[in-house]
Amino acid sequence: SGKRLSEEVDALCLSALTNCPSYTVAFECVRAAKTYQSKRKWLKKTLGILKQQSTANGKTSETSPSPSPSSPSLPTPPPPSLSSPTLLSSHRHLEVLLNLVLLDQLCGRPDIAERDFLLSLSSPSLASRIEGLDHILASLSEDDKVLAFLCYLHFTCFKCLPHSSLFPYPSSDCSPPIRVVTKAPFEIPWSSSNCPPPHDQVMLIFKLALDKCTGDTGLASSARIRQCLPIYCNLFLYEVSHSDQSKTFKSLSRILQMCPEVEELWLLLSRLEEAKGGLDNLRCSINTLTSAIINCPGSVGLYYRVALLEMRASSFNPTATDTVTEGLLCSSNNPNSLQAFEILKACVLQFYEGGQGEKDAAVGPSDVLMLYRKLLGQMIPYNYVAPRFAVGVDPKNIAGHTLVSLWMCYCLLVELTQDEVSGECFHSSVEDAFESAVHSVHDWDGTRTLWLKYLAYLRGKCLKTWISRDFKVCTCSRM
């Protein structure tokens, strides 16, 4: 009876798709199918419908399908922006491809999944036309191509798709289709693979990715590098973990000479230098970011990172990590805290008239805090006279990565100066500052970043309390 029911469902789905050939109906047909073969068949039919719509210029009045009412209610992040028919078509092609791969993964067919990736993301061939995958690459936007290749590389290394690209991530077998609702680029944790693939195989995929994602010869070199920056970053991280590090540093330095305005590459170079270990390499990392600030004026994230590294250098611990050290390093008695304060001050002064002139040397902690508060739209004392914003600066237009970095700088500044300005600031504690931060940023990625920083700070604060308590117990026991 189960087989007969499955046949009836297939017949009903075929009738629905014949009378209403749309992506939404096809997506629900995949959801209704119960076996591997039938789900794969309906995913291929979905690709056929997308191909027909692409032939008709990709114009459709459909919206992306909503989750099934019977599916459990989950706290899903906001869907990707699909502001044009072309972007919508690209998103749907990517969604079907990842569901095909996920289906193979969950049913224990990794070889077929890798073959699907290869046929979909390489040049059209007879095999890809037979499988109905020949038009996927041409239908993907530049950003979706990058994400598809990152998923391909992740699958090659771990035999599974990255959790960050699909949400909710299924735990049962044969549960596609699922919705792709977050498409942020990610870093592949190369060193954590239990069975790494052959080096030559990974490098061939990287070569294919760079060829397909930078194939537009009309773009300048810097534009091509920006276009597939996540692939370059993952390539450098892979080379560092699997080959000669000096070669990677030379390649990264050469690319930075071509496009020194790319903040992400400077941060990556700084990370790689810091990862070598030792105080000298940490200082080298700080110098790298100082050069980055000159080449990337206005990048708030670079100022925050330099201030954080200055504080780490003041209490250098070769075994500590970002998560452990945040909340342990702030001490206004140490000279590096003063250096960190000067960096955070320079960061905010660039948003105001006068920049960083001689008169700014007398700007104290209370003034710097108020400058940050005004820029972030927070309350300031009615009798405080703040300078005017620089030309072109409007706090209402500050958003995204810049806004998140400003809040992180402000929270770090509150932590640095809380002993000096106690009672003079509206935020009496670092916790209050973080609470305002996480409730003032309204995009998914920014809120997540601030919450992670907040939790790291609280964890570090707890560790500091435990260390102090254990030290007192140890001291008393010896007396």
GROMACS .gro file of C-alpha atoms in nm:
model
  479
    1SER     CA    1   0.000   0.000   0.000
    2GLY     CA    2   0.297   0.231   0.066
    3LYS     CA    3   0.416   0.189  -0.291
    4ARG     CA    4   0.067   0.254  -0.427
    5LEU     CA    5   0.036   0.570  -0.214
    6SER     CA    6   0.371   0.691  -0.345
    7GLU     CA    7   0.256   0.636  -0.702
    8GLU     CA    8  -0.066   0.828  -0.635
    9VAL     CA    9   0.132   1.120  -0.488
   10ASP     CA   10   0.360   1.122  -0.794
   11ALA     CA   11   0.063   1.122  -1.028
   12LEU     CA   12  -0.102   1.407  -0.838
   13CYS     CA   13   0.224   1.607  -0.843
   14LEU     CA   14   0.266   1.546  -1.216
   15SER     CA   15  -0.088   1.665  -1.281
   16ALA     CA   16  -0.031   1.979  -1.072
   17LEU     CA   17   0.297   2.058  -1.246
   18THR     CA   18   0.148   1.999  -1.590
   19ASN     CA   19  -0.136   2.241  -1.526
   20CYS     CA   20   0.074   2.493  -1.329
   21PRO     CA   21   0.444   2.468  -1.423
   22SER     CA   22   0.592   2.692  -1.155
   23TYR     CA   23   0.885   2.677  -0.916
   24THR     CA   24   0.656   2.694  -0.613
   25VAL     CA   25   0.454   2.391  -0.723
   26ALA     CA   26   0.768   2.196  -0.817
   27PHE     CA   27   0.922   2.275  -0.478
   28GLU     CA   28   0.616   2.134  -0.302
   29CYS     CA   29   0.630   1.825  -0.524
   30VAL     CA   30   0.981   1.759  -0.397
   31ARG     CA   31   0.854   1.802  -0.043
   32ALA     CA   32   0.571   1.552  -0.104
   33ALA     CA   33   0.802   1.285  -0.249
   34LYS     CA   34   0.914   1.018  -0.003
   35THR     CA   35   1.197   0.828  -0.173
   36TYR     CA   36   1.543   0.922  -0.293
   37GLN     CA   37   1.464   0.854  -0.657
   38SER     CA   38   1.138   1.048  -0.658
   39LYS     CA   39   1.288   1.349  -0.478
   40ARG     CA   40   1.579   1.357  -0.723
   41LYS     CA   41   1.338   1.328  -1.015
   42TRP     CA   42   1.131   1.626  -0.897
   43LEU     CA   43   1.442   1.834  -0.830
   44LYS     CA   44   1.548   1.771  -1.191
   45LYS     CA   45   1.201   1.873  -1.309
   46THR     CA   46   1.234   2.189  -1.102
   47LEU     CA   47   1.556   2.268  -1.290
   48GLY     CA   48   1.371   2.213  -1.616
   49ILE     CA   49   1.107   2.468  -1.516
   50LEU     CA   50   1.377   2.719  -1.419
   51LYS     CA   51   1.543   2.665  -1.756
   52GLN     CA   52   1.215   2.738  -1.935
   53GLN     CA   53   1.167   3.052  -1.727
   54SER     CA   54   1.524   3.162  -1.802
   55THR     CA   55   1.454   3.121  -2.172
   56ALA     CA   56   1.156   3.353  -2.127
   57ASN     CA   57   1.394   3.620  -1.983
   58GLY     CA   58   1.345   3.493  -1.628
   59LYS     CA   59   1.044   3.721  -1.564
   60THR     CA   60   0.795   3.570  -1.324
   61SER     CA   61   0.555   3.707  -1.071
   62GLU     CA   62   0.624   3.425  -0.828
   63THR     CA   63   0.775   3.484  -0.492
   64SER     CA   64   1.006   3.242  -0.319
   65PRO     CA   65   0.801   2.958  -0.166
   66SER     CA   66   0.714   2.983   0.200
   67PRO     CA   67   0.784   2.694   0.436
   68SER     CA   68   0.522   2.424   0.464
   69PRO     CA   69   0.264   2.491   0.737
   70SER     CA   70   0.329   2.144   0.872
   71SER     CA   71   0.700   2.210   0.922
   72PRO     CA   72   0.812   2.300   1.276
   73SER     CA   73   0.831   2.666   1.370
   74LEU     CA   74   1.199   2.769   1.384
   75PRO     CA   75   1.368   3.106   1.446
   76THR     CA   76   1.481   3.155   1.088
   77PRO     CA   77   1.696   3.451   0.986
   78PRO     CA   78   1.565   3.689   0.720
   79PRO     CA   79   1.576   3.556   0.361
   80PRO     CA   80   1.837   3.683   0.117
   81SER     CA   81   1.752   3.995  -0.081
   82LEU     CA   82   1.602   3.895  -0.417
   83SER     CA   83   1.537   4.235  -0.566
   84SER     CA   84   1.525   4.138  -0.935
   85PRO     CA   85   1.406   3.845  -1.150
   86THR     CA   86   1.768   3.766  -1.237
   87LEU     CA   87   1.873   3.742  -0.872
   88LEU     CA   88   1.562   3.540  -0.790
   89SER     CA   89   1.641   3.293  -1.071
   90SER     CA   90   2.002   3.266  -0.951
   91HIS     CA   91   1.890   3.201  -0.594
   92ARG     CA   92   1.653   2.927  -0.706
   93HIS     CA   93   1.917   2.755  -0.920
   94LEU     CA   94   2.154   2.757  -0.621
   95GLU     CA   95   1.878   2.628  -0.394
   96VAL     CA   96   1.802   2.333  -0.620
   97LEU     CA   97   2.171   2.247  -0.664
   98LEU     CA   98   2.235   2.244  -0.288
   99ASN     CA   99   1.922   2.036  -0.230
  100LEU     CA  100   2.043   1.782  -0.488
  101VAL     CA  101   2.376   1.759  -0.309
  102LEU     CA  102   2.212   1.744   0.034
  103LEU     CA  103   1.986   1.462  -0.081
  104ASP     CA  104   2.287   1.261  -0.196
  105GLN     CA  105   2.473   1.342   0.127
  106LEU     CA  106   2.194   1.228   0.357
  107CYS     CA  107   2.137   0.912   0.155
  108GLY     CA  108   2.505   0.814   0.170
  109ARG     CA  109   2.597   0.893  -0.192
  110PRO     CA  110   2.887   1.143  -0.166
  111ASP     CA  111   3.034   1.043  -0.502
  112ILE     CA  112   2.712   1.138  -0.680
  113ALA     CA  113   2.701   1.466  -0.486
  114GLU     CA  114   3.055   1.558  -0.596
  115ARG     CA  115   2.962   1.465  -0.952
  116ASP     CA  116   2.659   1.695  -0.936
  117PHE     CA  117   2.882   1.980  -0.818
  118LEU     CA  118   3.137   1.917  -1.093
  119LEU     CA  119   2.880   1.892  -1.374
  120SER     CA  120   2.695   2.201  -1.250
  121LEU     CA  121   2.993   2.430  -1.197
  122SER     CA  122   3.221   2.336  -1.487
  123SER     CA  123   3.176   2.413  -1.857
  124PRO     CA  124   2.866   2.253  -2.016
  125SER     CA  125   2.931   1.904  -2.149
  126LEU     CA  126   2.735   1.611  -2.284
  127ALA     CA  127   2.718   1.455  -1.936
  128SER     CA  128   2.586   1.774  -1.778
  129ARG     CA  129   2.324   1.813  -2.053
  130ILE     CA  130   2.209   1.455  -1.999
  131GLU     CA  131   2.173   1.522  -1.625
  132GLY     CA  132   1.998   1.855  -1.689
  133LEU     CA  133   2.268   2.050  -1.501
  134ASP     CA  134   2.430   2.231  -1.794
  135HIS     CA  135   2.257   2.569  -1.745
  136ILE     CA  136   2.314   2.613  -1.369
  137LEU     CA  137   2.651   2.790  -1.387
  138ALA     CA  138   2.532   3.042  -1.645
  139SER     CA  139   2.223   3.116  -1.434
  140LEU     CA  140   2.410   3.197  -1.111
  141SER     CA  141   2.496   3.552  -1.010
  142GLU     CA  142   2.859   3.629  -0.923
  143ASP     CA  143   2.794   3.608  -0.548
  144ASP     CA  144   2.603   3.281  -0.584
  145LYS     CA  145   2.886   3.133  -0.793
  146VAL     CA  146   3.129   3.211  -0.512
  147LEU     CA  147   2.901   3.050  -0.254
  148ALA     CA  148   2.846   2.743  -0.473
  149PHE     CA  149   3.221   2.688  -0.512
  150LEU     CA  150   3.276   2.736  -0.138
  151CYS     CA  151   3.012   2.467  -0.074
  152TYR     CA  152   3.184   2.244  -0.332
  153LEU     CA  153   3.520   2.286  -0.155
  154HIS     CA  154   3.362   2.223   0.186
  155PHE     CA  155   3.191   1.908   0.059
  156THR     CA  156   3.514   1.782  -0.098
  157CYS     CA  157   3.690   1.821   0.237
  158PHE     CA  158   3.418   1.708   0.481
  159LYS     CA  159   3.167   1.517   0.265
  160CYS     CA  160   2.888   1.744   0.387
  161LEU     CA  161   2.750   2.089   0.318
  162PRO     CA  162   2.839   2.373   0.555
  163HIS     CA  163   2.576   2.439   0.820
  164SER     CA  164   2.600   2.814   0.763
  165SER     CA  165   2.462   2.791   0.408
  166LEU     CA  166   2.138   2.606   0.486
  167PHE     CA  167   1.882   2.676   0.756
  168PRO     CA  168   1.725   2.488   0.918
  169TYR     CA  169   1.978   2.210   0.873
  170PRO     CA  170   1.801   1.871   0.857
  171SER     CA  171   1.884   1.594   1.099
  172SER     CA  172   1.680   1.314   0.945
  173ASP     CA  173   1.744   1.131   0.622
  174CYS     CA  174   1.589   1.234   0.290
  175SER     CA  175   1.443   1.556   0.426
  176PRO     CA  176   1.504   1.797   0.133
  177PRO     CA  177   1.387   2.032   0.005
  178ILE     CA  178   1.496   2.298   0.250
  179ARG     CA  179   1.528   2.671   0.204
  180VAL     CA  180   1.853   2.860   0.158
  181VAL     CA  181   1.792   3.169   0.367
  182THR     CA  182   2.143   3.287   0.453
  183LYS     CA  183   2.423   3.322   0.201
  184ALA     CA  184   2.707   3.484   0.390
  185PRO     CA  185   3.055   3.372   0.278
  186PHE     CA  186   3.239   3.150   0.524
  187GLU     CA  187   3.585   3.017   0.604
  188ILE     CA  188   3.645   2.644   0.566
  189PRO     CA  189   3.814   2.489   0.875
  190TRP     CA  190   4.076   2.300   0.672
  191SER     CA  191   4.277   2.169   0.966
  192SER     CA  192   3.979   1.995   1.130
  193SER     CA  193   3.922   1.749   0.846
  194ASN     CA  194   3.970   1.386   0.958
  195CYS     CA  195   4.032   1.261   0.605
  196PRO     CA  196   4.159   1.551   0.390
  197PRO     CA  197   4.128   1.510   0.013
  198PRO     CA  198   4.437   1.502  -0.212
  199HIS     CA  199   4.610   1.840  -0.240
  200ASP     CA  200   4.596   1.835  -0.620
  201GLN     CA  201   4.220   1.777  -0.620
  202VAL     CA  202   4.155   2.078  -0.394
  203MET     CA  203   4.385   2.303  -0.597
  204LEU     CA  204   4.205   2.203  -0.918
  205ILE     CA  205   3.873   2.309  -0.764
  206PHE     CA  206   4.026   2.642  -0.655
  207LYS     CA  207   4.160   2.693  -1.008
  208LEU     CA  208   3.817   2.616  -1.156
  209ALA     CA  209   3.651   2.853  -0.906
  210LEU     CA  210   3.884   3.144  -0.982
  211ASP     CA  211   3.847   3.083  -1.355
  212LYS     CA  212   3.466   3.080  -1.345
  213CYS     CA  213   3.427   3.364  -1.092
  214THR     CA  214   3.678   3.601  -1.254
  215GLY     CA  215   3.614   3.517  -1.616
  216ASP     CA  216   3.496   3.871  -1.707
  217THR     CA  217   3.808   4.016  -1.870
  218GLY     CA  218   3.644   4.360  -1.881
  219LEU     CA  219   3.702   4.404  -1.508
  220ALA     CA  220   4.015   4.554  -1.359
  221SER     CA  221   4.239   4.329  -1.149
  222SER     CA  222   4.121   4.480  -0.819
  223ALA     CA  223   3.756   4.436  -0.919
  224ARG     CA  224   3.812   4.071  -1.008
  225ILE     CA  225   3.983   4.008  -0.673
  226ARG     CA  226   3.699   4.176  -0.485
  227GLN     CA  227   3.448   3.971  -0.683
  228CYS     CA  228   3.579   3.640  -0.549
  229LEU     CA  229   3.746   3.757  -0.228
  230PRO     CA  230   3.605   3.467  -0.014
  231ILE     CA  231   3.767   3.217  -0.252
  232TYR     CA  232   4.104   3.394  -0.230
  233CYS     CA  233   4.083   3.406   0.151
  234ASN     CA  234   4.004   3.033   0.172
  235LEU     CA  235   4.282   2.957  -0.076
  236PHE     CA  236   4.539   3.138   0.141
  237LEU     CA  237   4.413   2.966   0.456
  238TYR     CA  238   4.435   2.628   0.282
  239GLU     CA  239   4.790   2.693   0.162
  240VAL     CA  240   4.900   2.799   0.510
  241SER     CA  241   4.765   2.476   0.663
  242HIS     CA  242   4.894   2.243   0.389
  243SER     CA  243   5.206   2.392   0.232
  244ASP     CA  244   5.486   2.648   0.261
  245GLN     CA  245   5.373   2.954   0.457
  246SER     CA  246   5.634   3.185   0.304
  247LYS     CA  247   5.484   3.128  -0.040
  248THR     CA  248   5.139   3.222   0.091
  249PHE     CA  249   5.268   3.545   0.247
  250LYS     CA  250   5.436   3.643  -0.079
  251SER     CA  251   5.117   3.578  -0.279
  252LEU     CA  252   4.904   3.771  -0.032
  253SER     CA  253   5.148   4.064  -0.027
  254ARG     CA  254   5.150   4.072  -0.408
  255ILE     CA  255   4.770   4.091  -0.421
  256LEU     CA  256   4.769   4.366  -0.159
  257GLN     CA  257   5.001   4.569  -0.381
  258MET     CA  258   4.742   4.540  -0.659
  259CYS     CA  259   4.446   4.641  -0.441
  260PRO     CA  260   4.561   4.786  -0.107
  261GLU     CA  261   4.212   4.917  -0.030
  262VAL     CA  262   4.067   4.571   0.047
  263GLU     CA  263   4.025   4.559   0.426
  264GLU     CA  264   3.960   4.185   0.444
  265LEU     CA  265   4.299   4.098   0.293
  266TRP     CA  266   4.483   4.315   0.547
  267LEU     CA  267   4.295   4.147   0.830
  268LEU     CA  268   4.382   3.805   0.688
  269LEU     CA  269   4.751   3.895   0.661
  270SER     CA  270   4.744   4.021   1.020
  271ARG     CA  271   4.580   3.698   1.139
  272LEU     CA  272   4.840   3.483   0.964
  273GLU     CA  273   5.125   3.683   1.116
  274GLU     CA  274   4.970   3.661   1.462
  275ALA     CA  275   4.917   3.286   1.422
  276LYS     CA  276   5.294   3.233   1.402
  277GLY     CA  277   5.303   3.297   1.775
  278GLY     CA  278   5.531   3.510   1.988
  279LEU     CA  279   5.526   3.874   2.089
  280ASP     CA  280   5.740   3.981   1.792
  281ASN     CA  281   5.488   3.838   1.545
  282LEU     CA  282   5.206   4.002   1.739
  283ARG     CA  283   5.385   4.336   1.700
  284CYS     CA  284   5.433   4.263   1.331
  285SER     CA  285   5.058   4.201   1.305
  286ILE     CA  286   4.990   4.539   1.470
  287ASN     CA  287   5.226   4.713   1.225
  288THR     CA  288   5.047   4.546   0.935
  289LEU     CA  289   4.711   4.681   1.052
  290THR     CA  290   4.862   5.025   1.105
  291SER     CA  291   4.962   5.023   0.738
  292ALA     CA  292   4.614   4.898   0.653
  293ILE     CA  293   4.454   5.200   0.822
  294ILE     CA  294   4.658   5.428   0.594
  295ASN     CA  295   4.547   5.238   0.284
  296CYS     CA  296   4.185   5.194   0.397
  297PRO     CA  297   4.082   5.531   0.545
  298GLY     CA  298   3.752   5.519   0.726
  299SER     CA  299   3.767   5.146   0.805
  300VAL     CA  300   3.644   5.127   1.164
  301GLY     CA  301   3.703   4.752   1.187
  302LEU     CA  302   4.078   4.802   1.144
  303TYR     CA  303   4.092   5.053   1.432
  304TYR     CA  304   3.906   4.809   1.658
  305ARG     CA  305   4.141   4.524   1.572
  306VAL     CA  306   4.455   4.733   1.633
  307ALA     CA  307   4.323   4.847   1.973
  308LEU     CA  308   4.244   4.488   2.069
  309LEU     CA  309   4.590   4.365   1.967
  310GLU     CA  310   4.759   4.649   2.157
  311MET     CA  311   4.581   4.534   2.470
  312ARG     CA  312   4.678   4.174   2.405
  313ALA     CA  313   5.042   4.277   2.363
  314SER     CA  314   5.027   4.444   2.704
  315SER     CA  315   4.939   4.113   2.874
  316PHE     CA  316   5.090   3.874   2.625
  317ASN     CA  317   5.002   3.509   2.678
  318PRO     CA  318   5.118   3.278   2.397
  319THR     CA  319   4.846   3.021   2.474
  320ALA     CA  320   4.551   3.264   2.494
  321THR     CA  321   4.287   3.306   2.224
  322ASP     CA  322   4.046   3.585   2.133
  323THR     CA  323   3.766   3.430   2.335
  324VAL     CA  324   3.976   3.383   2.647
  325THR     CA  325   4.154   3.719   2.645
  326GLU     CA  326   3.856   3.950   2.590
  327GLY     CA  327   3.758   4.076   2.933
  328LEU     CA  328   4.100   3.989   3.082
  329LEU     CA  329   4.320   4.254   2.919
  330CYS     CA  330   4.174   4.588   3.022
  331SER     CA  331   4.382   4.772   3.275
  332SER     CA  332   4.416   5.147   3.273
  333ASN     CA  333   4.746   5.113   3.459
  334ASN     CA  334   4.930   4.973   3.162
  335PRO     CA  335   5.087   5.180   2.883
  336ASN     CA  336   4.929   4.972   2.611
  337SER     CA  337   4.586   5.066   2.742
  338LEU     CA  338   4.679   5.427   2.670
  339GLN     CA  339   4.784   5.331   2.318
  340ALA     CA  340   4.455   5.146   2.268
  341PHE     CA  341   4.266   5.454   2.393
  342GLU     CA  342   4.452   5.679   2.144
  343ILE     CA  343   4.359   5.443   1.860
  344LEU     CA  344   3.991   5.441   1.958
  345LYS     CA  345   4.001   5.821   1.988
  346ALA     CA  346   4.155   5.857   1.641
  347CYS     CA  347   3.881   5.631   1.505
  348VAL     CA  348   3.593   5.850   1.620
  349LEU     CA  349   3.759   6.185   1.552
  350GLN     CA  350   3.768   6.114   1.178
  351PHE     CA  351   3.387   6.149   1.175
  352TYR     CA  352   3.399   6.507   1.309
  353GLU     CA  353   3.518   6.840   1.171
  354GLY     CA  354   3.884   6.911   1.236
  355GLY     CA  355   3.987   6.548   1.212
  356GLN     CA  356   4.289   6.484   1.429
  357GLY     CA  357   4.446   6.827   1.476
  358GLU     CA  358   4.669   6.944   1.758
  359LYS     CA  359   4.376   7.051   1.973
  360ASP     CA  360   4.253   6.693   1.980
  361ALA     CA  361   4.548   6.592   2.196
  362ALA     CA  362   4.360   6.739   2.494
  363VAL     CA  363   4.043   6.536   2.427
  364GLY     CA  364   3.992   6.317   2.734
  365PRO     CA  365   3.809   5.989   2.795
  366SER     CA  366   3.475   6.156   2.879
  367ASP     CA  367   3.481   6.358   2.556
  368VAL     CA  368   3.567   6.056   2.344
  369LEU     CA  369   3.283   5.860   2.499
  370MET     CA  370   3.040   6.142   2.419
  371LEU     CA  371   3.166   6.160   2.060
  372TYR     CA  372   3.093   5.790   2.017
  373ARG     CA  373   2.752   5.827   2.181
  374LYS     CA  374   2.654   6.114   1.952
  375LEU     CA  375   2.770   5.919   1.645
  376LEU     CA  376   2.575   5.611   1.756
  377GLY     CA  377   2.258   5.808   1.826
  378GLN     CA  378   2.270   5.760   2.203
  379MET     CA  379   2.176   6.015   2.470
  380ILE     CA  380   2.431   6.279   2.567
  381PRO     CA  381   2.410   6.549   2.842
  382TYR     CA  382   2.202   6.849   2.735
  383ASN     CA  383   2.485   7.087   2.825
  384TYR     CA  384   2.752   6.899   2.627
  385VAL     CA  385   2.860   7.088   2.313
  386ALA     CA  386   2.989   6.839   2.058
  387PRO     CA  387   3.173   6.938   1.740
  388ARG     CA  388   2.993   6.919   1.408
  389PHE     CA  389   3.012   6.610   1.193
  390ALA     CA  390   3.256   6.611   0.904
  391VAL     CA  391   3.127   6.678   0.554
  392GLY     CA  392   2.932   6.381   0.424
  393VAL     CA  393   2.887   6.214   0.765
  394ASP     CA  394   2.529   6.139   0.865
  395PRO     CA  395   2.476   5.903   1.161
  396LYS     CA  396   2.145   5.788   1.010
  397ASN     CA  397   2.333   5.649   0.709
  398ILE     CA  398   2.587   5.449   0.911
  399ALA     CA  399   2.493   5.083   0.885
  400GLY     CA  400   2.626   4.733   0.828
  401HIS     CA  401   2.984   4.647   0.914
  402THR     CA  402   3.075   5.009   1.000
  403LEU     CA  403   2.794   5.038   1.256
  404VAL     CA  404   2.882   4.705   1.419
  405SER     CA  405   3.251   4.801   1.438
  406LEU     CA  406   3.163   5.139   1.594
  407TRP     CA  407   2.964   4.966   1.866
  408MET     CA  408   3.252   4.726   1.933
  409CYS     CA  409   3.491   5.021   1.960
  410TYR     CA  410   3.252   5.196   2.199
  411CYS     CA  411   3.215   4.889   2.422
  412LEU     CA  412   3.591   4.846   2.432
  413LEU     CA  413   3.630   5.214   2.518
  414VAL     CA  414   3.381   5.185   2.805
  415GLU     CA  415   3.580   4.889   2.935
  416LEU     CA  416   3.907   5.083   2.911
  417THR     CA  417   3.782   5.400   3.079
  418GLN     CA  418   3.522   5.277   3.329
  419ASP     CA  419   3.750   5.349   3.628
  420GLU     CA  420   3.828   5.703   3.509
  421VAL     CA  421   3.480   5.821   3.411
  422SER     CA  422   3.266   5.638   3.667
  423GLY     CA  423   2.939   5.828   3.704
  424GLU     CA  424   3.008   6.056   3.405
  425CYS     CA  425   2.875   5.820   3.137
  426PHE     CA  426   2.521   5.698   3.078
  427HIS     CA  427   2.656   5.341   3.054
  428SER     CA  428   2.780   5.259   3.403
  429SER     CA  429   2.919   4.920   3.297
  430VAL     CA  430   3.044   4.734   2.991
  431GLU     CA  431   2.739   4.509   3.016
  432ASP     CA  432   2.510   4.812   2.977
  433ALA     CA  433   2.705   4.919   2.667
  434PHE     CA  434   2.675   4.574   2.511
  435GLU     CA  435   2.303   4.558   2.593
  436SER     CA  436   2.251   4.885   2.403
  437ALA     CA  437   2.466   4.754   2.116
  438VAL     CA  438   2.284   4.425   2.059
  439HIS     CA  439   1.947   4.602   2.060
  440SER     CA  440   2.054   4.886   1.830
  441VAL     CA  441   2.173   4.679   1.533
  442HIS     CA  442   1.892   4.518   1.340
  443ASP     CA  443   2.058   4.301   1.075
  444TRP     CA  444   2.115   3.930   1.138
  445ASP     CA  445   2.493   3.911   1.089
  446GLY     CA  446   2.563   4.230   1.286
  447THR     CA  447   2.352   4.123   1.583
  448ARG     CA  448   2.519   3.782   1.587
  449THR     CA  449   2.866   3.941   1.585
  450LEU     CA  450   2.781   4.170   1.876
  451TRP     CA  451   2.627   3.888   2.081
  452LEU     CA  452   2.938   3.676   2.031
  453LYS     CA  453   3.157   3.965   2.147
  454TYR     CA  454   2.928   4.018   2.446
  455LEU     CA  455   2.946   3.651   2.545
  456ALA     CA  456   3.325   3.649   2.497
  457TYR     CA  457   3.354   3.948   2.730
  458LEU     CA  458   3.136   3.784   2.997
  459ARG     CA  459   3.333   3.463   2.972
  460GLY     CA  460   3.659   3.650   3.009
  461LYS     CA  461   3.523   3.839   3.308
  462CYS     CA  462   3.423   3.511   3.476
  463LEU     CA  463   3.769   3.368   3.410
  464LYS     CA  464   3.927   3.676   3.564
  465THR     CA  465   3.714   3.630   3.877
  466TRP     CA  466   3.804   3.261   3.902
  467ILE     CA  467   4.175   3.328   3.853
  468SER     CA  468   4.172   3.598   4.123
  469ARG     CA  469   3.983   3.372   4.364
  470ASP     CA  470   4.213   3.074   4.304
  471PHE     CA  471   4.517   3.296   4.355
  472LYS     CA  472   4.385   3.417   4.691
  473VAL     CA  473   4.308   3.060   4.801
  474CYS     CA  474   4.655   2.946   4.696
  475THR     CA  475   4.822   3.240   4.874
  476CYS     CA  476   4.626   3.182   5.196
  477SER     CA  477   4.704   2.811   5.199
  478ARG     CA  478   5.077   2.884   5.188
  479MET     CA  479   5.070   3.133   5.475
   0.00000   0.00000   0.00000
